[in-house]
Amino acid sequence: MGHHHNGVPLPFIFSLVGLFLLALHVNMSSAAERSTHIVHMDKSLMPKSYASHQHWYSSIVDSFKAQIPTSSDGHKISPSLLYTYDNAFHGFSAVLSAEELETLKNSAGFVSAYSDKSITLDTTHTTQFLSLNPSTGLWPASNYGEDIIIGVIDTGVWPESKSFRDDGMTKKLPARWKGTCEVGQEFNSSLCNFKLIGARYFNKGVMAANPGVTLSMNSARDSQGHGTHTSSTAAGNYVDDASYFGYAKGTARGVAPRSRLAMYKVSWDEGRYASDVLAGMDQAIADGVDVISISSGFDSVPLYEDPVAIASFAAMEKGVVVSTSAGNEGPSLGTLHNGIPWVLTVAAGTVDRSFGGTLTLGNGLTITGFTLFPTNAIVENFPLVYNKTFSACNSTELLSSAPDAIIICDDSWPIRSQLFSIIQSQVVGAIFISNDPEILELGYVASPSVVVNPKDAPPVIKYAKKSAKPTVSIKFQQTLIGTKPAPAAAFYTSRGPSPSYPSVLKPDIMAPGSLVLASWAPKVPAGQIGFNVHLPSDYNLISGTSMSCPHASGVAALLKGAHPEWSAAAIRSALMTTANPLDNTNNPIRDDGDNFNFASPLAMGAGQIDPNRALEPGLIYDATPQDYVNLLCSTNFTRKQILAITRSHAYDCSNPSCDLNYPSFITLYNDHHKTKTKVQKFQRTVTNVGEGAARYKAAVIAPKGSKVTVSPEILIFGETYEKQSFTVTIKYKAKKKGTVSSGALVWIEQNGKYTVRSPIVVSPLV
C-alpha cells in the first residue's frame, strides 16, 4: 500500500517556471524608454461616453499607442495596459514613457502615479497571486482567520521557525481547544505558544512495524521539513526577509496568518503507517480543530480501508473541513488519491513567478534564463563553448575532455541526465536549452547553470560558434513576477477519475503547488552544490500537491471564520463554484502535463481557488452526513464495510443513492459500448446564501459530442436559505480512444452579482 507525501522528490532538478518575461529587459533610447507605472484615477470623473472603467482606462493607453510613428524600429516596447483595478483602489497599471505619463497627468480624472517597484514578495507571493489583500474580501471579512484552528497531519514541525512566532496573536486560546503540547525528544512544552497551540506525535504504528527500532526524532519535531513547510503555508505568521538563497525574497506569510496551528506528527523517517495517521486525525477531531490539512494519502485502497476516508467522515459530521492533496502521480488519468466524496481534494498548479539567471554574452546580448543555483556564484566573462562533440551533454567521458568553460547543452537529451553528467564531469557550468515542464516546476540546481527557452537559444549558439573568443557572464538570484500564462495545471498533479469512487468528480479545486516558499527544518538540506555540498536554509522552495493542499486549508479556515455556520460541504461548494477556470491571460487554464492543451477538470477540478469570490458564492450545494451514507449504501460495500466508515448503526440504508448533491458532474463510459447513446440524470438542490430574494438562470456549455439539458432553467428564491431543486440530463456517446470531454453548468444571478459554476466531465472509466 503506497502512502505518499505529496511533495515531489528533488534530485537535481531545475526549476524554472514560465519563459515569458523577457519584455522587461530591453535597452532603448531614453526618448521612448517605458516602464510600468501604477496610476490612481477618480472613477466619479469618468466621462459618460465610456461603458466601464476598463473601457475608459484602455482608451487612455490606446491614445498613446496611436501617437507612435509607424516608421520606428520594432524593438521599442509600446504603451500597454497591464491591469485595471476596481477594488483595492480605482486605477490601472500600464507601461508608459515619461512623456506619456506627463500627458496623462493633465487628463481628467488623474489622481496620482508612481513607478512599479520590485515588490517584496509574499509567501512565495502566492497569497498575492490569489488576490488576498488587506482592504477587501476574505482577509478582512475573516479577520485573517483569527482563532480558527488548523490541525496539520504531517511529519512534525520545527517550532523555532519564525513562522510559528505568536506576535500579533490574541493571548487567549479558544475555549473549545482541548489539545496539548506533548513533550518528547528535543521538544518541551514551552515550545508551543499562541500560534503553535498544540503539537502531538503518534508512533505506535511505526514502532509496531519495526520492533526494536530507535526513532531518529521521537517527538513532534520535524526531521524532514515537509510538515514545517505545509503548516507555515496554511497559517504561518508574517516573517520579513524570507528567501530561498536570495530567490523569492520578501515577507513570508501563511494563507490564514492569524489562525492557530496544531501539529499531529504521524510520518516518521522510519515509515508511515495507517494506524498512526488515524490516531492523529482522531485526536485532532477530539482536540477541537476547525480544519484538518493532510498533504499525504493512501494509494489503491478502498474507502473502507482508507484511514483518511474513515477519519474524515467523523470530522465532516462535526463540521470540520478536511483538505487533502490529490497526489503527484500525474499526468496519467485515474492516479489520484484522497478522491473521497466528503473531503476537499486539491490539485496543484503553477504560480505567476519564476526564478532566473541573466546571461550577458560578450557581444552585449542579454537573455534571462532560469535557474535556482543556491548561491550568488561569480561567473564573469567565462569562455563559452558550443561543440557538437559533447553538446548532447549525456556522456561524462566526452564532457571530461571539455575545456574549462561554460558549455552549451542542446535539447537532444533529457535535462536531468544532462545536469547529472555536467556535475559528474566537473564542468564549470552550463547553458541548457529546454522548455521541459518538469524542469520548470521542480527545484534543486546543483551547478552554476541556466536553462534557456529553445526560442531564445539561436543567438546564443550563433555567437558561441562565430565569435573568435566567446564569453558569458551569469547573474543568479533573479526573481520574476507576473509570468504568463499562470496558473497552469502542474505536470505532476494526479488526475481523476477517483479510483476509490469514480462517480464523484475529483479533484475538486486547484491551488498553488509549484515552487512554493515556506518554512523549512534547518537540519534538512534545502540546496546543493555538486554532489557533496549540502546547504541548509530556514525557507525552501518546493513543489507538489503537498504545497497546494495547505493553501486550500488556509482558505477554508478563512471561510470558516467568515461563515462559522457553514457545513464542510458548504465550504467546499463555495470554493468549487467560485473557482476560476481562466489563467492570467484570460484563456482557459492549460495543462503542463498534456502538451500545454487546455486542462480538463480531471486535472484541475473546478479551476484555481479564488478566496475573495468564495466569500459570497450566491448558492451552495450542501450535503448532510446521511447523504454520504446514502451514497455508501448504493455501492456494493457490505454493511460492515459501511460501518467501518460511519461508525454508527444510527444511519439507515433505506434510501440508497449514488447521486450525491455535489457541485460538479461526471459521467463515465465503458470503451466497449462505442455506438450506444447513453443518458444520465442528476438531481441537485441548491441553497440561496445571498441576501434575500433572487432569480438565477442556467447557462450550459455541453462537453463536445454531448447534449446537456437543465430543468427548470430558472430558479426563483423568495428569501435567504431557501432551497430549490433541478435536474441535469446528459446524453452522450462513448468516445474513440477513451477521450475526456468537459463543459460546465453556470447559474447566473439576474443582476450578474453571482455566477455559480459547476464543471461537467464525460470520461472513460479508467
mmCIF file of N, CA and C in Angstrom, residues 53 73 105 123 167 238 346 498 537 623 671 691 736:
data_model
loop_
_atom_site.group_PDB
_atom_site.id
_atom_site.type_symbol
_atom_site.label_atom_id
_atom_site.label_comp_id
_atom_site.label_asym_id
_atom_site.label_seq_id
_atom_site.Cartn_x
_atom_site.Cartn_y
_atom_site.Cartn_z
ATOM 1 N N HIS A 53 -15.147 51.293 -16.404
ATOM 2 C CA HIS A 53 -13.824 51.840 -16.080
ATOM 3 C C HIS A 53 -12.733 51.169 -16.923
ATOM 4 N N ASP A 73 11.664 51.707 -35.186
ATOM 5 C CA ASP A 73 12.102 50.313 -35.301
ATOM 6 C C ASP A 73 11.273 49.410 -34.395
ATOM 7 N N LYS A 105 -0.997 63.050 -16.756
ATOM 8 C CA LYS A 105 -1.204 63.846 -15.537
ATOM 9 C C LYS A 105 -2.144 65.027 -15.788
ATOM 10 N N THR A 123 4.378 35.241 0.675
ATOM 11 C CA THR A 123 4.597 33.821 0.955
ATOM 12 C C THR A 123 5.003 33.260 -0.289
ATOM 13 N N ASP A 167 3.662 36.711 17.701
ATOM 14 C CA ASP A 167 3.442 38.166 17.693
ATOM 15 C C ASP A 167 2.110 38.453 17.008
ATOM 16 N N TYR A 238 3.705 36.402 9.913
ATOM 17 C CA TYR A 238 4.472 37.236 8.987
ATOM 18 C C TYR A 238 5.961 37.147 9.322
ATOM 19 N N VAL A 346 -7.374 18.460 -3.449
ATOM 20 C CA VAL A 346 -6.737 19.638 -4.035
ATOM 21 C C VAL A 346 -5.642 19.249 -5.029
ATOM 22 N N SER A 498 -11.510 9.413 -9.715
ATOM 23 C CA SER A 498 -11.047 8.873 -8.439
ATOM 24 C C SER A 498 -11.162 7.359 -8.421
ATOM 25 N N SER A 537 18.743 25.890 4.924
ATOM 26 C CA SER A 537 18.022 27.156 4.759
ATOM 27 C C SER A 537 16.805 27.119 5.674
ATOM 28 N N ALA A 623 -24.576 19.168 1.755
ATOM 29 C CA ALA A 623 -24.769 17.715 1.905
ATOM 30 C C ALA A 623 -24.709 17.387 3.387
ATOM 31 N N ASP A 671 -15.427 1.761 -22.613
ATOM 32 C CA ASP A 671 -14.971 1.767 -24.010
ATOM 33 C C ASP A 671 -15.686 0.741 -24.887
ATOM 34 N N GLU A 691 -28.228 37.587 -0.211
ATOM 35 C CA GLU A 691 -29.154 38.357 0.633
ATOM 36 C C GLU A 691 -30.535 38.413 -0.003
ATOM 37 N N LYS A 736 -14.042 7.502 -29.138
ATOM 38 C CA LYS A 736 -12.911 6.687 -29.605
ATOM 39 C C LYS A 736 -11.710 6.977 -28.715
#
